[in-house]
Coordinates of C-alpha atoms and ligand atoms in Angstrom, one line a residue:
Chain A
X1148 CA 18.4 -18.6 -89.3
X1149 CA 21.7 -18.2 -90.7
X1150 CA 23.5 -19.6 -93.1
X1151 CA 26.9 -21.3 -93.3
X1152 CA 29.0 -20.3 -96.5
X1153 CA 31.5 -22.7 -97.1
X1154 CA 32.3 -24.2 -101.3
X1155 CA 29.9 -22.1 -102.8
X1156 CA 27.0 -23.5 -101.0
X1157 CA 25.0 -22.4 -98.5
X1158 CA 24.3 -24.9 -95.2
X1159 CA 21.1 -23.5 -92.2
X1160 CA 22.8 -23.7 -89.3
X1161 CA 20.1 -25.2 -86.7
X1162 CA 19.4 -22.9 -83.0
X1163 CA 22.7 -23.6 -80.6
X1164 CA 24.5 -25.5 -83.8
X1165 CA 28.8 -24.6 -84.0
X1166 CA 29.8 -24.3 -87.4
X1167 CA 31.7 -27.3 -87.5
X1168 CA 28.5 -29.0 -86.4
X1169 CA 26.9 -27.9 -89.3
X1170 CA 28.9 -28.9 -91.9
X1171 CA 29.8 -31.9 -90.8
X1172 CA 25.7 -32.9 -90.8
X1173 CA 25.4 -32.0 -94.1
X1174 CA 28.5 -34.3 -95.2
X1175 CA 30.7 -31.5 -95.3
X1176 CA 34.6 -32.6 -94.0
X1177 CA 36.2 -30.1 -92.5
X1178 CA 39.3 -30.8 -90.6
X1179 CA 38.5 -31.2 -86.4
X1180 CA 40.1 -33.1 -83.2
X1181 CA 38.4 -32.0 -79.9
X1182 CA 35.9 -30.1 -80.3
X1183 CA 35.8 -27.9 -77.0
X1184 CA 37.9 -25.4 -78.4
X1185 CA 41.6 -26.1 -77.6
X1186 CA 43.2 -28.2 -79.9
X1187 CA 42.6 -25.6 -82.9
X1188 CA 42.6 -28.3 -85.4
X1189 CA 39.7 -26.7 -86.9
X1190 CA 40.9 -23.4 -87.3
X1191 CA 38.4 -21.6 -90.5
X1192 CA 38.9 -18.5 -91.2
X1193 CA 36.1 -15.8 -92.0
X1194 CA 35.7 -14.1 -95.4
X1195 CA 33.4 -11.5 -95.5
X1196 CA 31.1 -11.1 -91.5
X1197 CA 33.2 -11.3 -88.0
X1198 CA 33.1 -14.9 -85.8
X1199 CA 32.3 -13.9 -82.3
X1200 CA 35.0 -13.5 -80.1
X1201 CA 34.3 -16.9 -78.6
X1202 CA 35.6 -18.4 -81.5
X1203 CA 39.2 -16.4 -81.4
X1204 CA 40.0 -17.5 -77.6
X1205 CA 43.8 -18.7 -77.1
X1206 CA 44.0 -18.1 -81.5
X1207 CA 47.5 -15.6 -81.7
X1208 CA 47.0 -11.7 -82.2
X1209 CA 47.8 -12.5 -85.8
X1210 CA 45.0 -15.0 -86.8
X1211 CA 42.1 -13.1 -84.7
X1212 CA 42.8 -10.2 -87.0
X1213 CA 42.5 -12.3 -89.6
X1214 CA 39.4 -13.2 -88.6
X1215 CA 40.7 -16.5 -88.1
X1216 CA 38.5 -18.8 -85.7
X1217 CA 37.8 -22.5 -84.3
X1218 CA 34.5 -23.2 -85.5
X1219 CA 34.3 -26.3 -83.2
X1220 CA 32.9 -23.1 -80.1
X1221 CA 32.0 -20.7 -82.9
X1222 CA 27.9 -19.7 -83.1
X1223 CA 27.7 -16.6 -85.3
X1224 CA 24.2 -15.2 -85.1
X1225 CA 24.8 -14.3 -88.6
X1226 CA 25.5 -15.8 -91.9
X1227 CA 28.8 -15.9 -92.6
X1228 CA 31.9 -17.2 -95.7
X1229 CA 34.1 -19.5 -93.7
X1230 CA 37.2 -20.5 -95.6
X1231 CA 39.9 -23.0 -94.7
X1232 CA 43.6 -22.3 -94.5
X1233 CA 45.8 -23.0 -96.3
X1234 CA 47.0 -27.4 -95.6
X1235 CA 50.9 -26.3 -96.6
X1236 CA 50.3 -24.1 -94.4
X1237 CA 49.7 -25.7 -91.5
X1238 CA 50.6 -29.0 -91.4
X1239 CA 54.0 -30.7 -91.3
X1240 CA 55.1 -34.4 -92.3
X1241 CA 56.8 -35.6 -90.1
X1242 CA 58.6 -39.2 -89.9
X1243 CA 57.7 -41.8 -86.9
X1244 CA 61.5 -43.0 -86.3
X1245 CA 61.0 -44.7 -83.0
X1246 CA 58.0 -46.5 -81.6
X1247 CA 58.6 -48.4 -77.4
X1248 CA 55.6 -49.5 -75.5
X1249 CA 56.1 -48.1 -72.1
X1250 CA 53.5 -49.9 -70.7
X1251 CA 50.4 -52.1 -71.2
X1252 CA 48.8 -49.1 -72.2
X1253 CA 52.0 -46.7 -73.3
X1254 CA 53.3 -45.7 -76.3
X1255 CA 56.1 -43.6 -76.8
X1256 CA 56.4 -42.5 -80.0
X1257 CA 59.6 -40.6 -81.4
X1258 CA 58.9 -38.0 -84.7
X1259 CA 61.3 -36.8 -87.3
X1260 CA 59.7 -33.0 -88.7
X1261 CA 60.9 -32.7 -92.3
X1262 CA 60.5 -28.5 -91.7
X1263 CA 61.8 -27.2 -88.0
X1264 CA 59.3 -27.0 -85.1
X1265 CA 60.8 -24.6 -83.1
X1266 CA 58.7 -25.4 -79.0
X1267 CA 59.1 -26.7 -76.1
X1268 CA 58.3 -28.6 -73.6
X1269 CA 55.1 -29.6 -72.5
X1270 CA 53.4 -28.1 -75.7
X1271 CA 51.2 -29.5 -77.8
X1272 CA 51.5 -30.8 -81.1
X1273 CA 47.7 -32.2 -83.3
X1274 CA 48.8 -36.2 -84.8
X1275 CA 46.6 -36.0 -87.9
X1276 CA 45.1 -40.1 -88.9
X1277 CA 44.0 -39.4 -91.8
X1278 CA 43.1 -35.8 -93.8
X1279 CA 40.6 -34.0 -91.3
X1280 CA 41.2 -36.7 -88.3
X1281 CA 43.7 -35.1 -86.0
X1282 CA 43.9 -36.0 -82.6
X1283 CA 46.5 -33.8 -79.9
X1284 CA 49.7 -35.0 -77.6
X1285 CA 51.3 -33.6 -75.6
X1286 CA 55.2 -32.9 -76.1
X1287 CA 57.5 -34.5 -73.5
X1288 CA 61.0 -34.1 -75.2
X1289 CA 63.8 -31.4 -75.4
X1290 CA 64.5 -29.1 -77.8
X1291 CA 67.5 -28.9 -76.6
X1292 CA 68.9 -32.2 -75.5
X1293 CA 66.3 -34.8 -77.9
X1294 CA 66.9 -34.4 -81.7
X1295 CA 63.3 -35.7 -82.2
X1296 CA 59.2 -34.7 -80.9
X1297 CA 58.3 -37.5 -78.6
X1298 CA 54.8 -38.2 -77.5
X1299 CA 53.0 -40.7 -74.7
X1300 CA 49.8 -42.4 -76.2
X1301 CA 47.7 -43.6 -73.7
X1302 CA 45.3 -46.8 -75.5
X1303 CA 41.9 -45.8 -74.8
X1304 CA 39.5 -48.4 -74.6
X1305 CA 37.3 -47.4 -78.7
X1306 CA 40.5 -44.8 -78.8
X1307 CA 39.6 -44.1 -83.3
X1308 CA 43.0 -42.3 -82.9
X1309 CA 45.2 -44.0 -80.3
X1310 CA 43.9 -47.8 -81.1
X1311 CA 45.4 -46.7 -84.6
X1312 CA 48.8 -45.3 -82.7
X1313 CA 49.1 -48.3 -80.9
X1314 CA 48.6 -51.0 -84.0
X1315 CA 49.0 -49.6 -87.3
X1316 CA 51.6 -46.5 -87.2
X1317 CA 54.9 -48.2 -87.0
X1318 CA 58.3 -46.9 -87.7
X1319 CA 58.9 -45.9 -90.9
X1320 CA 55.5 -44.9 -92.1
X1321 CA 54.7 -41.0 -92.3
X1322 CA 52.5 -38.6 -90.5
X1323 CA 51.0 -35.1 -90.8
X1324 CA 51.5 -32.5 -88.0
X1325 CA 50.8 -29.2 -87.0
X1326 CA 51.5 -27.1 -84.2
X1327 CA 53.0 -26.7 -81.5
X1328 CA 50.0 -24.8 -79.6
X1329 CA 49.2 -24.6 -75.9
X1330 CA 51.0 -22.7 -73.4
X1331 CA 51.4 -25.7 -70.7
X1332 CA 55.7 -25.0 -69.8
X1333 CA 57.4 -23.9 -68.2
X1334 CA 59.1 -20.7 -67.5
X1335 CA 62.3 -19.3 -66.9
X1336 CA 62.7 -16.7 -64.7
X1337 CA 61.5 -17.9 -60.8
X1338 CA 64.6 -20.5 -60.1
X1339 CA 63.4 -20.6 -57.3
X1340 CA 60.5 -21.2 -56.8
X1341 CA 58.0 -23.8 -56.1
X1342 CA 56.6 -26.3 -58.6
X1343 CA 54.1 -29.2 -58.0
X1344 CA 53.1 -31.4 -60.7
X1345 CA 50.2 -33.7 -60.7
X1346 CA 49.2 -36.0 -64.2
X1347 CA 47.0 -38.7 -64.4
X1348 CA 48.4 -41.7 -67.2
X1349 CA 50.1 -39.9 -70.3
X1350 CA 49.2 -36.4 -68.7
X1351 CA 53.2 -37.7 -67.7
X1352 CA 54.5 -36.4 -71.5
X1353 CA 54.0 -32.7 -71.3
X1354 CA 55.3 -33.7 -66.8
X1355 CA 58.2 -34.7 -68.0
X1356 CA 58.8 -32.7 -70.3
X1357 CA 58.8 -30.0 -68.4
X1358 CA 60.7 -31.6 -65.1
X1359 CA 63.6 -31.9 -67.9
X1360 CA 63.4 -28.7 -68.9
X1361 CA 63.5 -27.2 -65.6
X1362 CA 66.4 -28.6 -64.2
X1363 CA 68.5 -28.3 -67.7
X1364 CA 67.5 -24.6 -67.1
X1365 CA 68.8 -24.8 -63.7
X1366 CA 66.3 -24.6 -61.5
X1367 CA 66.5 -24.9 -57.5
X1368 CA 63.2 -24.0 -56.0
X1369 CA 61.9 -27.7 -54.6
X1370 CA 59.5 -29.4 -57.9
X1371 CA 57.2 -31.7 -56.5
X1372 CA 55.7 -34.5 -59.3
X1373 CA 52.3 -36.8 -58.4
X1374 CA 51.3 -39.4 -61.6
X1375 CA 49.0 -41.2 -60.8
X1376 CA 46.0 -43.6 -62.2
X1377 CA 44.1 -46.1 -61.5
X1378 CA 46.4 -49.5 -61.4
X1379 CA 50.5 -49.8 -62.4
X1380 CA 49.6 -50.0 -66.6
X1381 CA 48.8 -46.3 -65.8
X1382 CA 52.1 -45.3 -64.3
X1383 CA 55.0 -45.5 -66.9
X1384 CA 58.8 -44.3 -66.3
X1385 CA 59.4 -44.9 -62.8
X1386 CA 62.0 -46.4 -62.7
X1387 CA 63.3 -43.6 -64.6
X1388 CA 62.0 -41.0 -62.9
X1389 CA 63.3 -42.3 -58.8
X1390 CA 66.8 -41.6 -60.5
X1391 CA 66.2 -38.6 -61.3
X1392 CA 65.5 -37.7 -57.5
X1393 CA 68.3 -39.3 -57.1
X1394 CA 70.5 -36.7 -59.3
X1395 CA 68.8 -34.1 -57.7
X1396 CA 68.1 -33.6 -54.8
X1397 CA 65.5 -31.2 -55.2
X1398 CA 62.9 -33.0 -57.1
X1399 CA 60.4 -35.7 -55.7
X1400 CA 58.9 -38.3 -57.6
X1401 CA 55.1 -39.6 -56.2
X1402 CA 53.4 -42.3 -58.3
X1403 CA 50.0 -43.0 -56.9
X1404 CA 47.5 -45.1 -56.9
X1405 CA 43.8 -45.2 -57.2
X1406 CA 43.0 -49.0 -57.3
X1407 CA 44.2 -52.8 -56.7
X1408 CA 46.3 -53.6 -55.5
X1409 CA 47.9 -51.6 -53.4
X1410 CA 51.5 -51.8 -54.0
X1411 CA 55.2 -51.1 -52.4
X1412 CA 56.1 -48.1 -53.1
X1413 CA 53.3 -46.3 -53.9
X1414 CA 51.2 -44.1 -52.6
X1415 CA 47.2 -45.0 -52.3
X1416 CA 44.7 -42.7 -53.5
X1417 CA 43.9 -40.1 -56.1
X1418 CA 46.9 -38.3 -57.4
X1419 CA 45.3 -35.1 -56.4
X1420 CA 43.7 -36.0 -52.5
X1421 CA 47.3 -37.0 -52.7
X1422 CA 49.6 -34.1 -53.2
X1423 CA 47.2 -31.5 -52.1
X1424 CA 47.4 -33.3 -48.4
X1425 CA 50.5 -33.1 -48.9
X1426 CA 51.2 -29.4 -49.8
X1427 CA 48.1 -27.6 -47.5
X1428 CA 49.8 -24.2 -48.6
X1429 CA 50.5 -23.4 -51.8
X1430 CA 51.7 -19.2 -51.4
X1431 CA 53.6 -18.4 -54.5
X1432 CA 53.3 -22.3 -55.6
X1433 CA 53.4 -23.1 -59.4
X1434 CA 51.1 -25.6 -60.4
X1435 CA 50.6 -27.3 -63.6
X1436 CA 48.1 -30.1 -63.9
X1437 CA 47.7 -32.3 -66.9
X1438 CA 45.3 -35.5 -68.1
X1439 CA 42.4 -36.6 -67.2
X1440 CA 39.7 -33.6 -67.2
X1441 CA 37.5 -33.9 -63.8
X1442 CA 40.9 -34.1 -62.1
X1443 CA 42.5 -31.1 -63.9
X1444 CA 38.8 -29.3 -62.9
X1445 CA 39.2 -30.5 -59.5
X1446 CA 42.9 -30.2 -58.8
X1447 CA 42.8 -26.6 -59.7
X1448 CA 39.9 -25.9 -57.7
X1449 CA 42.4 -27.4 -55.0
X1450 CA 45.2 -25.9 -55.4
X1451 CA 43.6 -22.5 -56.2
X1452 CA 42.0 -22.5 -52.6
X1453 CA 45.4 -23.3 -51.2
X1454 CA 46.7 -20.5 -52.3
X1455 CA 48.2 -20.9 -55.3
X1456 CA 47.2 -17.5 -57.7
X1457 CA 44.8 -18.7 -60.6
X1458 CA 47.7 -17.1 -63.2
X1459 CA 49.9 -20.0 -61.4
X1460 CA 48.2 -22.7 -62.3
X1461 CA 48.7 -24.4 -65.4
X1462 CA 45.4 -26.4 -66.7
X1463 CA 46.0 -28.8 -69.1
X1464 CA 43.4 -30.9 -69.7
X1465 CA 43.3 -34.0 -72.4
X1466 CA 39.9 -33.8 -73.2
X1467 CA 37.8 -35.4 -76.4
X1468 CA 34.8 -36.3 -77.2
X1469 CA 33.2 -39.3 -78.3
X1470 CA 31.1 -38.2 -81.0
X1471 CA 31.8 -37.8 -84.8
X1472 CA 32.9 -40.9 -85.3
Chain B
X936 CA 33.6 15.9 -56.9
X937 CA 35.3 13.3 -54.7
X938 CA 37.1 11.1 -56.1
X939 CA 35.6 7.1 -56.2
X940 CA 37.0 4.2 -53.9
X941 CA 38.5 3.0 -56.4
X942 CA 40.4 5.1 -57.4
X943 CA 41.4 6.1 -53.3
X944 CA 42.2 2.6 -53.1
X945 CA 44.3 2.8 -56.1
X946 CA 42.5 2.0 -58.7
X947 CA 42.9 -1.5 -60.9
X948 CA 45.7 -3.4 -59.5
X949 CA 43.5 -3.1 -55.6
X950 CA 40.9 -4.6 -57.5
X951 CA 43.5 -7.7 -58.4
X952 CA 44.7 -7.9 -55.7
X953 CA 41.6 -8.3 -54.0
X954 CA 39.8 -10.4 -56.6
X955 CA 41.3 -13.6 -55.6
X956 CA 41.2 -12.7 -51.6
X957 CA 37.1 -12.3 -52.3
X958 CA 37.2 -15.7 -54.5
X959 CA 38.6 -18.3 -52.4
X960 CA 36.3 -17.1 -49.8
X961 CA 33.7 -17.0 -51.9
X962 CA 34.9 -21.1 -52.9
X963 CA 35.3 -22.1 -49.4
X964 CA 31.6 -20.5 -48.0
X965 CA 29.2 -23.5 -47.9
X966 CA 26.5 -20.8 -48.0
X967 CA 27.2 -21.2 -51.4
X968 CA 30.0 -22.7 -53.3
X969 CA 27.6 -25.0 -54.5
X970 CA 26.7 -22.4 -56.5
X971 CA 30.3 -22.0 -58.4
X972 CA 30.7 -26.6 -58.8
X973 CA 31.8 -26.8 -62.5
X974 CA 31.6 -23.3 -63.5
X975 CA 35.2 -22.4 -65.7
X976 CA 37.4 -21.1 -63.4
X977 CA 39.5 -18.6 -64.8
X978 CA 36.0 -16.7 -66.7
X979 CA 34.1 -16.7 -62.8
X980 CA 37.0 -14.9 -62.1
X981 CA 36.6 -13.0 -64.3
X982 CA 33.1 -12.4 -63.8
X983 CA 33.9 -11.4 -59.6
X984 CA 36.7 -8.3 -60.6
X985 CA 33.7 -7.0 -63.1
X986 CA 32.1 -7.1 -59.4
X987 CA 34.7 -5.9 -57.1
X988 CA 34.9 -3.2 -59.9
X989 CA 31.7 -1.5 -59.2
X990 CA 31.9 -2.6 -55.9
X991 CA 34.0 0.2 -55.5
X992 CA 32.6 2.2 -57.8
X993 CA 34.7 2.4 -60.5
X994 CA 34.1 1.6 -64.5
X995 CA 31.9 -1.5 -65.2
X996 CA 30.2 -1.8 -68.3
X997 CA 26.7 -3.1 -66.3
X998 CA 22.7 -1.9 -65.7
X999 CA 20.5 -3.3 -63.6
X1000 CA 18.9 -5.0 -66.1
X1001 CA 22.5 -6.6 -66.9
X1002 CA 21.8 -8.0 -63.7
X1003 CA 19.2 -9.4 -63.7
X1004 CA 19.7 -11.5 -66.9
X1005 CA 23.1 -12.8 -65.3
X1006 CA 22.4 -14.2 -62.1
X1007 CA 18.1 -15.4 -63.8
X1008 CA 19.5 -19.2 -64.1
X1009 CA 20.7 -18.7 -60.7
X1010 CA 17.2 -17.7 -58.8
X1011 CA 15.7 -20.2 -60.8
X1012 CA 18.0 -22.2 -58.6
X1013 CA 16.2 -20.7 -55.0
X1014 CA 18.7 -17.9 -54.6
X1015 CA 17.8 -15.8 -52.0
X1016 CA 18.4 -13.5 -49.8
X1017 CA 20.8 -15.5 -47.3
X1018 CA 22.7 -16.0 -49.9
X1019 CA 23.0 -12.3 -51.1
X1020 CA 24.1 -11.5 -47.0
X1021 CA 27.5 -14.3 -47.4
X1022 CA 27.8 -12.5 -50.5
X1023 CA 28.1 -9.1 -48.1
X1024 CA 29.7 -10.9 -45.6
X1025 CA 32.5 -12.3 -48.0
X1026 CA 32.9 -9.0 -49.7
X1027 CA 33.6 -6.9 -46.1
X1028 CA 35.9 -9.3 -45.1
X1029 CA 38.0 -9.4 -48.0
X1030 CA 38.4 -5.2 -48.2
X1031 CA 39.4 -5.5 -44.0
X1032 CA 41.5 -8.2 -44.3
X1033 CA 43.9 -6.1 -47.1
X1034 CA 43.7 -3.2 -44.6
X1035 CA 41.1 -1.2 -46.0
X1036 CA 39.8 1.5 -44.0
X1037 CA 35.7 1.3 -42.7
X1038 CA 34.8 4.2 -44.2
X1039 CA 35.5 2.5 -47.8
X1040 CA 33.9 -0.6 -46.5
X1041 CA 30.2 0.8 -45.4
X1042 CA 30.7 2.2 -49.0
X1043 CA 31.8 -0.3 -51.5
X1044 CA 28.7 -2.3 -49.3
X1045 CA 26.2 0.4 -50.0
X1046 CA 26.9 0.1 -54.3
X1047 CA 26.6 -3.8 -53.7
X1048 CA 23.7 -4.0 -51.6
X1049 CA 22.3 -0.8 -54.3
X1050 CA 21.7 -4.7 -56.5
X1051 CA 20.2 -7.0 -54.0
X1052 CA 16.6 -6.4 -56.1
X1053 CA 18.3 -6.0 -60.0
X1054 CA 19.9 -9.7 -58.6
X1055 CA 17.8 -11.6 -57.3
X1056 CA 15.6 -11.1 -59.9
X1057 CA 12.8 -8.6 -58.1
Ligands
FAD665 C1 45.9 -30.9 -75.0 C2 45.0 -31.8 -75.3 C3 46.1 -32.7 -74.6 C4 46.8 -33.7 -75.1 N1 47.9 -34.4 -75.3 C5 47.7 -36.2 -74.6 C6 48.9 -37.1 -74.2 O1 49.7 -36.3 -74.3 N2 48.9 -37.9 -74.8 C7 47.9 -39.2 -74.6 O2 47.8 -40.2 -74.7 N3 46.1 -38.0 -74.9 C8 46.9 -36.7 -75.0 N4 45.4 -36.6 -75.3 C9 44.5 -36.9 -75.8 C10 43.7 -37.3 -77.2 O3 43.7 -36.1 -77.8 C11 43.0 -38.1 -77.5 O4 41.8 -37.1 -77.0 C12 43.2 -39.5 -76.8 O5 44.2 -40.1 -77.5 C13 42.1 -40.4 -77.5 O6 42.0 -40.2 -78.9 P1 40.5 -41.9 -79.4 O7 41.2 -40.7 -81.0 O8 42.3 -42.8 -79.2 O9 39.6 -41.2 -79.2 P2 38.2 -41.6 -79.9 O10 37.8 -42.3 -80.7 O11 38.2 -39.9 -79.5 O12 36.9 -41.6 -78.3 C14 37.6 -40.7 -76.8 C15 36.5 -41.7 -75.8 O13 34.8 -41.9 -76.7 C16 34.6 -43.3 -76.1 N5 34.1 -42.7 -78.4 C17 34.6 -43.0 -79.1 N6 33.3 -43.6 -80.0 C18 32.2 -43.8 -79.1 C19 30.5 -43.9 -78.8 N7 30.1 -44.4 -80.5 N8 30.1 -44.3 -78.7 C20 30.5 -44.1 -76.8 N9 31.8 -43.5 -76.5 C21 33.1 -43.1 -77.8 C22 36.3 -43.3 -77.0 O14 36.4 -45.0 -75.9 C23 36.7 -42.6 -75.8 O15 36.2 -42.9 -74.2 C24 45.3 -34.5 -75.6 C25 44.4 -34.4 -75.8 C26 44.6 -32.6 -75.3 C27 43.1 -31.3 -75.6
FES666 S1 39.3 -26.5 -81.3 FE1 37.8 -27.0 -82.6 S2 38.4 -29.5 -83.1 FE2 39.5 -29.0 -81.2

């Protein structure tokens, strides 16, 4: 059995275990978030030995070249010595400057980082509730128009960090954040391209940022947003989005409800099914899919079968894991 | 030695053009689509690309043993000649759609056909 060596001690790795699982099982506290190779909160460095390729997927080349890897998706076959990256280099303190409930489920949070963070609307940041506990939240603000970073946090039943945001976090508090990460953002260069954006719940956060970014950059092609939830409480910013459709003739917004009650002004059904039934030919379209992982996966397949190229479909699945509390 | 189909078709760019057409056909083919349920689409597209590169006689790193290993879990789920034939049909249809001359289609089909026993674990 290979060993994971960390801080002068060796921990035996069980079959199929990731470096993160191994360390946590042995009571070692290291940072993590999504546990599925997305958020990069579990970044570590191999001091000796090479991390498997799969554990470096999505890392910037500068990090991968220096043997950094993601501990949650690292299953080494040989023993390696690992260390944590320098904390100061990766995290920034940020002040909470505003909070507001956008619906009974969704909390808007405005953050002022203490150092300049260059980001694109739609990317995500990691928010630390505790030293080693992070969750990812997508950025709805636009660096050119908003002075602060805006995120939308949906209250998840029993969820540790989301409930902390709703119930404990208050304006004036300081939190640690890391980022930005991810490639879910508007790419200028094809202003006439048709854009389809599908989101569930707080999956609207990145889409709201991307849409405003596209409009600010003079996008002229159609921009079609479908936002879905089971109940009206999951939908928000509806008035603001309807207003935008008045200002921009190329922007179109369809709020969708999959459960009861059926309300006037809302499409009835699952958001991606509604979108794909209206838009059956997505050849040359750019597609953004954000929110519930099942929706994202199903919609990705449907969009591809409807003619969108895989490279033009950006998926931002809000994965979460229930263990390791 | 004459050029491979891969070279005659235009190399990697030709495979890139074919891979999405092919993958779309495979995914919408009821005979075989269930084998692709739940798989990561980007990873799967990369595998389809490797398959097409091989069928086009291009540079690839597959051995017969790799083919066996890669498909063993599907054979367990019932992968058989019926499904292999479906893939062969989709391959030909893809090349026809992209206006590849019949002679080259036949050549690619022969290369793909040569993997049948490895893929089906015989
Ligand atoms: C790239 C990315 C971007 C994201 N962007 C956003 C965003 O913009 N807005 C947003 O709201 N979210 C976003 N998320 C999701 C977010 O990061 C968190 O996953 C989410 O807030 C839930 O975290 P939590 O700590 O509240 O829940 P967790 O404590 O992680 O719990 C997650 C789920 O597991 C269940 N659970 C927890 N413990 C147990 C247990 N012991 N037994 C059984 N079930 C249990 C909970 O009920 C809950 O459903 C994003 C995720 C990713 C990966
Ligand atoms: S990438 Fe490892 S915990 Fe998120």
